[in-house]
Amino acid sequence: TLLTSIPPNIRCHFFTLQLSYEYALERVQGDSERGASKNPTFLRSLHAAFAQALLFLEAASVIIDTNGLTQDEVVTRLMALLEG
């Protein structure tokens, strides 16, 4: 499994970055490196799959709402959680 190669003395943290469809669409439209995720229909299908997995993700990880946050702000939140 994914965790078998992690030594027992290492603390594991799992984070899920949550972003609304609207914010995700706005972000990908401005990113020239994006491929299929720039397609609104494809992105909506990905977002729907994410929404279905959210119950599992909430139980298995810390959810961070990234709506309206810059990349630096997301990193700051992650660091605060890791250091806290």
PDB file of N, CA and C in Angstrom:
ATOM      1  N   THR A   1       0.835  -1.199   0.000  1.00  0.00           N
ATOM      2  CA  THR A   1       0.000   0.000   0.000  1.00  0.00           C
ATOM      3  C   THR A   1       0.868   1.247   0.000  1.00  0.00           C
ATOM      4  N   LEU A   2       0.213   2.346  -0.050  1.00  0.00           N
ATOM      5  CA  LEU A   2       0.904   3.627  -0.126  1.00  0.00           C
ATOM      6  C   LEU A   2       1.771   3.902   1.108  1.00  0.00           C
ATOM      7  N   LEU A   3       1.307   3.466   2.270  1.00  0.00           N
ATOM      8  CA  LEU A   3       2.002   3.805   3.509  1.00  0.00           C
ATOM      9  C   LEU A   3       3.089   2.814   3.915  1.00  0.00           C
ATOM     10  N   THR A   4       3.199   1.673   3.265  1.00  0.00           N
ATOM     11  CA  THR A   4       4.155   0.660   3.711  1.00  0.00           C
ATOM     12  C   THR A   4       5.601   1.114   3.624  1.00  0.00           C
ATOM     13  N   SER A   5       5.922   2.011   2.721  1.00  0.00           N
ATOM     14  CA  SER A   5       7.307   2.457   2.592  1.00  0.00           C
ATOM     15  C   SER A   5       7.653   3.618   3.518  1.00  0.00           C
ATOM     16  N   ILE A   6       6.707   4.091   4.295  1.00  0.00           N
ATOM     17  CA  ILE A   6       6.959   5.196   5.223  1.00  0.00           C
ATOM     18  C   ILE A   6       7.412   4.621   6.564  1.00  0.00           C
ATOM     19  N   PRO A   7       8.599   5.010   7.031  1.00  0.00           N
ATOM     20  CA  PRO A   7       9.087   4.501   8.321  1.00  0.00           C
ATOM     21  C   PRO A   7       8.114   4.834   9.453  1.00  0.00           C
ATOM     22  N   PRO A   8       8.033   3.971  10.471  1.00  0.00           N
ATOM     23  CA  PRO A   8       7.056   4.173  11.554  1.00  0.00           C
ATOM     24  C   PRO A   8       7.284   5.436  12.383  1.00  0.00           C
ATOM     25  N   ASN A   9       8.498   5.981  12.370  1.00  0.00           N
ATOM     26  CA  ASN A   9       8.767   7.177  13.174  1.00  0.00           C
ATOM     27  C   ASN A   9       8.435   8.480  12.433  1.00  0.00           C
ATOM     28  N   ILE A  10       7.877   8.373  11.246  1.00  0.00           N
ATOM     29  CA  ILE A  10       7.495   9.542  10.454  1.00  0.00           C
ATOM     30  C   ILE A  10       5.993   9.787  10.614  1.00  0.00           C
ATOM     31  N   ARG A  11       5.639  11.008  10.998  1.00  0.00           N
ATOM     32  CA  ARG A  11       4.223  11.364  11.113  1.00  0.00           C
ATOM     33  C   ARG A  11       3.661  11.646   9.729  1.00  0.00           C
ATOM     34  N   CYS A  12       2.499  11.108   9.455  1.00  0.00           N
ATOM     35  CA  CYS A  12       1.842  11.312   8.162  1.00  0.00           C
ATOM     36  C   CYS A  12       0.672  12.267   8.324  1.00  0.00           C
ATOM     37  N   HIS A  13       0.564  13.165   7.408  1.00  0.00           N
ATOM     38  CA  HIS A  13      -0.560  14.092   7.368  1.00  0.00           C
ATOM     39  C   HIS A  13      -1.154  14.033   5.969  1.00  0.00           C
ATOM     40  N   PHE A  14      -2.454  14.007   5.889  1.00  0.00           N
ATOM     41  CA  PHE A  14      -3.133  13.992   4.604  1.00  0.00           C
ATOM     42  C   PHE A  14      -4.033  15.213   4.511  1.00  0.00           C
ATOM     43  N   PHE A  15      -3.865  15.950   3.448  1.00  0.00           N
ATOM     44  CA  PHE A  15      -4.633  17.171   3.234  1.00  0.00           C
ATOM     45  C   PHE A  15      -5.372  17.076   1.911  1.00  0.00           C
ATOM     46  N   THR A  16      -6.568  17.624   1.886  1.00  0.00           N
ATOM     47  CA  THR A  16      -7.340  17.737   0.659  1.00  0.00           C
ATOM     48  C   THR A  16      -7.609  19.216   0.435  1.00  0.00           C
ATOM     49  N   LEU A  17      -7.226  19.704  -0.729  1.00  0.00           N
ATOM     50  CA  LEU A  17      -7.477  21.093  -1.067  1.00  0.00           C
ATOM     51  C   LEU A  17      -8.803  21.158  -1.816  1.00  0.00           C
ATOM     52  N   GLN A  18      -9.757  21.839  -1.213  1.00  0.00           N
ATOM     53  CA  GLN A  18     -11.102  21.935  -1.789  1.00  0.00           C
ATOM     54  C   GLN A  18     -11.272  23.283  -2.476  1.00  0.00           C
ATOM     55  N   LEU A  19     -11.800  23.237  -3.689  1.00  0.00           N
ATOM     56  CA  LEU A  19     -11.997  24.430  -4.485  1.00  0.00           C
ATOM     57  C   LEU A  19     -13.315  24.292  -5.233  1.00  0.00           C
ATOM     58  N   SER A  20     -14.115  25.318  -5.220  1.00  0.00           N
ATOM     59  CA  SER A  20     -15.395  25.254  -5.928  1.00  0.00           C
ATOM     60  C   SER A  20     -15.152  25.167  -7.432  1.00  0.00           C
ATOM     61  N   TYR A  21     -16.144  24.668  -8.139  1.00  0.00           N
ATOM     62  CA  TYR A  21     -16.059  24.584  -9.601  1.00  0.00           C
ATOM     63  C   TYR A  21     -15.785  25.966 -10.197  1.00  0.00           C
ATOM     64  N   GLU A  22     -16.478  26.972  -9.702  1.00  0.00           N
ATOM     65  CA  GLU A  22     -16.337  28.317 -10.260  1.00  0.00           C
ATOM     66  C   GLU A  22     -14.917  28.852 -10.114  1.00  0.00           C
ATOM     67  N   TYR A  23     -14.322  28.690  -8.925  1.00  0.00           N
ATOM     68  CA  TYR A  23     -12.942  29.130  -8.721  1.00  0.00           C
ATOM     69  C   TYR A  23     -11.975  28.295  -9.560  1.00  0.00           C
ATOM     70  N   ALA A  24     -12.230  27.007  -9.640  1.00  0.00           N
ATOM     71  CA  ALA A  24     -11.354  26.134 -10.435  1.00  0.00           C
ATOM     72  C   ALA A  24     -11.389  26.547 -11.900  1.00  0.00           C
ATOM     73  N   LEU A  25     -12.576  26.820 -12.423  1.00  0.00           N
ATOM     74  CA  LEU A  25     -12.702  27.227 -13.817  1.00  0.00           C
ATOM     75  C   LEU A  25     -11.959  28.540 -14.059  1.00  0.00           C
ATOM     76  N   GLU A  26     -12.100  29.466 -13.143  1.00  0.00           N
ATOM     77  CA  GLU A  26     -11.400  30.755 -13.260  1.00  0.00           C
ATOM     78  C   GLU A  26      -9.886  30.550 -13.278  1.00  0.00           C
ATOM     79  N   ARG A  27      -9.385  29.694 -12.388  1.00  0.00           N
ATOM     80  CA  ARG A  27      -7.936  29.459 -12.308  1.00  0.00           C
ATOM     81  C   ARG A  27      -7.396  28.782 -13.557  1.00  0.00           C
ATOM     82  N   VAL A  28      -8.085  27.767 -14.048  1.00  0.00           N
ATOM     83  CA  VAL A  28      -7.542  27.029 -15.197  1.00  0.00           C
ATOM     84  C   VAL A  28      -7.593  27.848 -16.474  1.00  0.00           C
ATOM     85  N   GLN A  29      -8.565  28.744 -16.598  1.00  0.00           N
ATOM     86  CA  GLN A  29      -8.645  29.558 -17.810  1.00  0.00           C
ATOM     87  C   GLN A  29      -7.431  30.468 -17.944  1.00  0.00           C
ATOM     88  N   GLY A  30      -6.855  30.846 -16.835  1.00  0.00           N
ATOM     89  CA  GLY A  30      -5.687  31.723 -16.862  1.00  0.00           C
ATOM     90  C   GLY A  30      -4.358  30.983 -16.887  1.00  0.00           C
ATOM     91  N   ASP A  31      -4.381  29.665 -17.032  1.00  0.00           N
ATOM     92  CA  ASP A  31      -3.156  28.859 -16.991  1.00  0.00           C
ATOM     93  C   ASP A  31      -2.920  28.218 -18.357  1.00  0.00           C
ATOM     94  N   SER A  32      -1.927  28.708 -19.064  1.00  0.00           N
ATOM     95  CA  SER A  32      -1.657  28.218 -20.419  1.00  0.00           C
ATOM     96  C   SER A  32      -1.141  26.781 -20.434  1.00  0.00           C
ATOM     97  N   GLU A  33      -0.715  26.274 -19.297  1.00  0.00           N
ATOM     98  CA  GLU A  33      -0.191  24.910 -19.212  1.00  0.00           C
ATOM     99  C   GLU A  33      -1.294  23.861 -19.071  1.00  0.00           C
ATOM    100  N   ARG A  34      -2.516  24.294 -18.831  1.00  0.00           N
ATOM    101  CA  ARG A  34      -3.623  23.350 -18.632  1.00  0.00           C
ATOM    102  C   ARG A  34      -4.070  22.759 -19.957  1.00  0.00           C
ATOM    103  N   GLY A  35      -4.473  21.516 -19.888  1.00  0.00           N
ATOM    104  CA  GLY A  35      -4.993  20.845 -21.076  1.00  0.00           C
ATOM    105  C   GLY A  35      -6.499  20.724 -21.003  1.00  0.00           C
ATOM    106  N   ALA A  36      -6.965  19.488 -20.856  1.00  0.00           N
ATOM    107  CA  ALA A  36      -8.403  19.200 -20.880  1.00  0.00           C
ATOM    108  C   ALA A  36      -9.158  19.883 -19.745  1.00  0.00           C
ATOM    109  N   SER A  37      -8.495  20.166 -18.642  1.00  0.00           N
ATOM    110  CA  SER A  37      -9.217  20.772 -17.524  1.00  0.00           C
ATOM    111  C   SER A  37      -9.675  22.192 -17.821  1.00  0.00           C
ATOM    112  N   LYS A  38      -9.216  22.784 -18.916  1.00  0.00           N
ATOM    113  CA  LYS A  38      -9.725  24.104 -19.315  1.00  0.00           C
ATOM    114  C   LYS A  38     -11.112  23.996 -19.939  1.00  0.00           C
ATOM    115  N   ASN A  39     -11.504  22.785 -20.317  1.00  0.00           N
ATOM    116  CA  ASN A  39     -12.827  22.545 -20.896  1.00  0.00           C
ATOM    117  C   ASN A  39     -13.845  22.526 -19.759  1.00  0.00           C
ATOM    118  N   PRO A  40     -14.814  23.453 -19.742  1.00  0.00           N
ATOM    119  CA  PRO A  40     -15.773  23.527 -18.642  1.00  0.00           C
ATOM    120  C   PRO A  40     -16.546  22.228 -18.396  1.00  0.00           C
ATOM    121  N   THR A  41     -16.899  21.511 -19.461  1.00  0.00           N
ATOM    122  CA  THR A  41     -17.642  20.263 -19.298  1.00  0.00           C
ATOM    123  C   THR A  41     -16.773  19.210 -18.612  1.00  0.00           C
ATOM    124  N   PHE A  42     -15.536  19.087 -19.054  1.00  0.00           N
ATOM    125  CA  PHE A  42     -14.611  18.123 -18.455  1.00  0.00           C
ATOM    126  C   PHE A  42     -14.332  18.496 -17.002  1.00  0.00           C
ATOM    127  N   LEU A  43     -14.096  19.767 -16.754  1.00  0.00           N
ATOM    128  CA  LEU A  43     -13.814  20.212 -15.390  1.00  0.00           C
ATOM    129  C   LEU A  43     -15.009  19.947 -14.476  1.00  0.00           C
ATOM    130  N   ARG A  44     -16.223  20.164 -14.979  1.00  0.00           N
ATOM    131  CA  ARG A  44     -17.416  19.907 -14.154  1.00  0.00           C
ATOM    132  C   ARG A  44     -17.503  18.426 -13.803  1.00  0.00           C
ATOM    133  N   SER A  45     -17.150  17.541 -14.741  1.00  0.00           N
ATOM    134  CA  SER A  45     -17.186  16.109 -14.449  1.00  0.00           C
ATOM    135  C   SER A  45     -16.144  15.742 -13.393  1.00  0.00           C
ATOM    136  N   LEU A  46     -14.977  16.353 -13.459  1.00  0.00           N
ATOM    137  CA  LEU A  46     -13.960  16.120 -12.422  1.00  0.00           C
ATOM    138  C   LEU A  46     -14.454  16.612 -11.066  1.00  0.00           C
ATOM    139  N   HIS A  47     -15.081  17.776 -11.068  1.00  0.00           N
ATOM    140  CA  HIS A  47     -15.576  18.341  -9.815  1.00  0.00           C
ATOM    141  C   HIS A  47     -16.679  17.471  -9.220  1.00  0.00           C
ATOM    142  N   ALA A  48     -17.531  16.902 -10.063  1.00  0.00           N
ATOM    143  CA  ALA A  48     -18.600  16.008  -9.596  1.00  0.00           C
ATOM    144  C   ALA A  48     -18.009  14.744  -8.974  1.00  0.00           C
ATOM    145  N   ALA A  49     -16.962  14.204  -9.581  1.00  0.00           N
ATOM    146  CA  ALA A  49     -16.300  13.018  -9.025  1.00  0.00           C
ATOM    147  C   ALA A  49     -15.660  13.355  -7.682  1.00  0.00           C
ATOM    148  N   PHE A  50     -15.056  14.533  -7.586  1.00  0.00           N
ATOM    149  CA  PHE A  50     -14.463  14.980  -6.331  1.00  0.00           C
ATOM    150  C   PHE A  50     -15.543  15.096  -5.249  1.00  0.00           C
ATOM    151  N   ALA A  51     -16.688  15.656  -5.602  1.00  0.00           N
ATOM    152  CA  ALA A  51     -17.786  15.815  -4.637  1.00  0.00           C
ATOM    153  C   ALA A  51     -18.247  14.459  -4.111  1.00  0.00           C
ATOM    154  N   GLN A  52     -18.260  13.451  -4.964  1.00  0.00           N
ATOM    155  CA  GLN A  52     -18.653  12.108  -4.523  1.00  0.00           C
ATOM    156  C   GLN A  52     -17.619  11.516  -3.562  1.00  0.00           C
ATOM    157  N   ALA A  53     -16.373  11.853  -3.744  1.00  0.00           N
ATOM    158  CA  ALA A  53     -15.307  11.322  -2.883  1.00  0.00           C
ATOM    159  C   ALA A  53     -15.146  12.115  -1.591  1.00  0.00           C
ATOM    160  N   LEU A  54     -15.821  13.248  -1.485  1.00  0.00           N
ATOM    161  CA  LEU A  54     -15.604  14.154  -0.361  1.00  0.00           C
ATOM    162  C   LEU A  54     -15.899  13.523   1.002  1.00  0.00           C
ATOM    163  N   LEU A  55     -16.916  12.692   1.118  1.00  0.00           N
ATOM    164  CA  LEU A  55     -17.190  12.047   2.416  1.00  0.00           C
ATOM    165  C   LEU A  55     -16.009  11.215   2.875  1.00  0.00           C
ATOM    166  N   PHE A  56     -15.429  10.442   1.973  1.00  0.00           N
ATOM    167  CA  PHE A  56     -14.241   9.665   2.315  1.00  0.00           C
ATOM    168  C   PHE A  56     -13.079  10.595   2.645  1.00  0.00           C
ATOM    169  N   LEU A  57     -12.887  11.612   1.847  1.00  0.00           N
ATOM    170  CA  LEU A  57     -11.771  12.535   2.046  1.00  0.00           C
ATOM    171  C   LEU A  57     -11.878  13.261   3.380  1.00  0.00           C
ATOM    172  N   GLU A  58     -13.098  13.634   3.761  1.00  0.00           N
ATOM    173  CA  GLU A  58     -13.292  14.318   5.050  1.00  0.00           C
ATOM    174  C   GLU A  58     -12.905  13.422   6.218  1.00  0.00           C
ATOM    175  N   ALA A  59     -13.139  12.125   6.080  1.00  0.00           N
ATOM    176  CA  ALA A  59     -12.795  11.190   7.147  1.00  0.00           C
ATOM    177  C   ALA A  59     -11.308  10.859   7.161  1.00  0.00           C
ATOM    178  N   ALA A  60     -10.646  10.986   6.005  1.00  0.00           N
ATOM    179  CA  ALA A  60      -9.260  10.538   5.881  1.00  0.00           C
ATOM    180  C   ALA A  60      -8.239  11.663   5.840  1.00  0.00           C
ATOM    181  N   SER A  61      -8.696  12.907   5.794  1.00  0.00           N
ATOM    182  CA  SER A  61      -7.740  14.003   5.639  1.00  0.00           C
ATOM    183  C   SER A  61      -8.283  15.287   6.245  1.00  0.00           C
ATOM    184  N   VAL A  62      -7.416  16.274   6.292  1.00  0.00           N
ATOM    185  CA  VAL A  62      -7.817  17.613   6.703  1.00  0.00           C
ATOM    186  C   VAL A  62      -8.214  18.360   5.435  1.00  0.00           C
ATOM    187  N   ILE A  63      -9.423  18.886   5.425  1.00  0.00           N
ATOM    188  CA  ILE A  63      -9.925  19.617   4.258  1.00  0.00           C
ATOM    189  C   ILE A  63      -9.552  21.089   4.407  1.00  0.00           C
ATOM    190  N   ILE A  64      -8.955  21.638   3.362  1.00  0.00           N
ATOM    191  CA  ILE A  64      -8.612  23.060   3.357  1.00  0.00           C
ATOM    192  C   ILE A  64      -9.382  23.718   2.222  1.00  0.00           C
ATOM    193  N   ASP A  65     -10.244  24.635   2.574  1.00  0.00           N
ATOM    194  CA  ASP A  65     -11.012  25.391   1.574  1.00  0.00           C
ATOM    195  C   ASP A  65     -10.070  26.429   0.970  1.00  0.00           C
ATOM    196  N   THR A  66      -9.789  26.303  -0.323  1.00  0.00           N
ATOM    197  CA  THR A  66      -8.847  27.202  -0.974  1.00  0.00           C
ATOM    198  C   THR A  66      -9.525  28.252  -1.843  1.00  0.00           C
ATOM    199  N   ASN A  67     -10.845  28.342  -1.760  1.00  0.00           N
ATOM    200  CA  ASN A  67     -11.562  29.365  -2.541  1.00  0.00           C
ATOM    201  C   ASN A  67     -11.027  30.753  -2.200  1.00  0.00           C
ATOM    202  N   GLY A  68     -10.627  31.479  -3.210  1.00  0.00           N
ATOM    203  CA  GLY A  68     -10.181  32.858  -3.011  1.00  0.00           C
ATOM    204  C   GLY A  68      -8.775  33.005  -2.475  1.00  0.00           C
ATOM    205  N   LEU A  69      -8.065  31.897  -2.262  1.00  0.00           N
ATOM    206  CA  LEU A  69      -6.703  31.979  -1.734  1.00  0.00           C
ATOM    207  C   LEU A  69      -5.671  31.918  -2.855  1.00  0.00           C
ATOM    208  N   THR A  70      -4.574  32.615  -2.662  1.00  0.00           N
ATOM    209  CA  THR A  70      -3.456  32.504  -3.593  1.00  0.00           C
ATOM    210  C   THR A  70      -2.664  31.242  -3.253  1.00  0.00           C
ATOM    211  N   GLN A  71      -1.749  30.858  -4.123  1.00  0.00           N
ATOM    212  CA  GLN A  71      -0.906  29.702  -3.839  1.00  0.00           C
ATOM    213  C   GLN A  71      -0.106  29.926  -2.558  1.00  0.00           C
ATOM    214  N   ASP A  72       0.409  31.131  -2.367  1.00  0.00           N
ATOM    215  CA  ASP A  72       1.178  31.432  -1.156  1.00  0.00           C
ATOM    216  C   ASP A  72       0.324  31.303   0.099  1.00  0.00           C
ATOM    217  N   GLU A  73      -0.928  31.731   0.016  1.00  0.00           N
ATOM    218  CA  GLU A  73      -1.831  31.619   1.170  1.00  0.00           C
ATOM    219  C   GLU A  73      -2.141  30.160   1.488  1.00  0.00           C
ATOM    220  N   VAL A  74      -2.280  29.330   0.465  1.00  0.00           N
ATOM    221  CA  VAL A  74      -2.515  27.899   0.690  1.00  0.00           C
ATOM    222  C   VAL A  74      -1.303  27.287   1.373  1.00  0.00           C
ATOM    223  N   VAL A  75      -0.116  27.606   0.891  1.00  0.00           N
ATOM    224  CA  VAL A  75       1.113  27.083   1.496  1.00  0.00           C
ATOM    225  C   VAL A  75       1.227  27.534   2.949  1.00  0.00           C
ATOM    226  N   THR A  76       0.882  28.786   3.221  1.00  0.00           N
ATOM    227  CA  THR A  76       0.930  29.301   4.593  1.00  0.00           C
ATOM    228  C   THR A  76      -0.008  28.508   5.500  1.00  0.00           C
ATOM    229  N   ARG A  77      -1.203  28.222   5.022  1.00  0.00           N
ATOM    230  CA  ARG A  77      -2.156  27.420   5.821  1.00  0.00           C
ATOM    231  C   ARG A  77      -1.620  26.020   6.070  1.00  0.00           C
ATOM    232  N   LEU A  78      -1.077  25.406   5.014  1.00  0.00           N
ATOM    233  CA  LEU A  78      -0.514  24.060   5.175  1.00  0.00           C
ATOM    234  C   LEU A  78       0.623  24.060   6.204  1.00  0.00           C
ATOM    235  N   MET A  79       1.500  25.025   6.089  1.00  0.00           N
ATOM    236  CA  MET A  79       2.627  25.115   7.032  1.00  0.00           C
ATOM    237  C   MET A  79       2.138  25.318   8.469  1.00  0.00           C
ATOM    238  N   ALA A  80       1.132  26.163   8.647  1.00  0.00           N
ATOM    239  CA  ALA A  80       0.579  26.395   9.977  1.00  0.00           C
ATOM    240  C   ALA A  80       0.000  25.106  10.563  1.00  0.00           C
ATOM    241  N   LEU A  81      -0.680  24.338   9.735  1.00  0.00           N
ATOM    242  CA  LEU A  81      -1.244  23.072  10.203  1.00  0.00           C
ATOM    243  C   LEU A  81      -0.142  22.070  10.558  1.00  0.00           C
ATOM    244  N   LEU A  82       0.903  22.038   9.769  1.00  0.00           N
ATOM    245  CA  LEU A  82       2.002  21.111  10.032  1.00  0.00           C
ATOM    246  C   LEU A  82       2.794  21.511  11.278  1.00  0.00           C
ATOM    247  N   GLU A  83       2.937  22.800  11.503  1.00  0.00           N
ATOM    248  CA  GLU A  83       3.700  23.273  12.644  1.00  0.00           C
ATOM    249  C   GLU A  83       2.891  23.321  13.919  1.00  0.00           C
ATOM    250  N   GLY A  84       1.547  23.305  13.800  1.00  0.00           N
ATOM    251  CA  GLY A  84       0.663  23.458  14.947  1.00  0.00           C
ATOM    252  C   GLY A  84       0.470  22.260  15.730  1.00  0.00           C
TER     253      GLY A  84
END
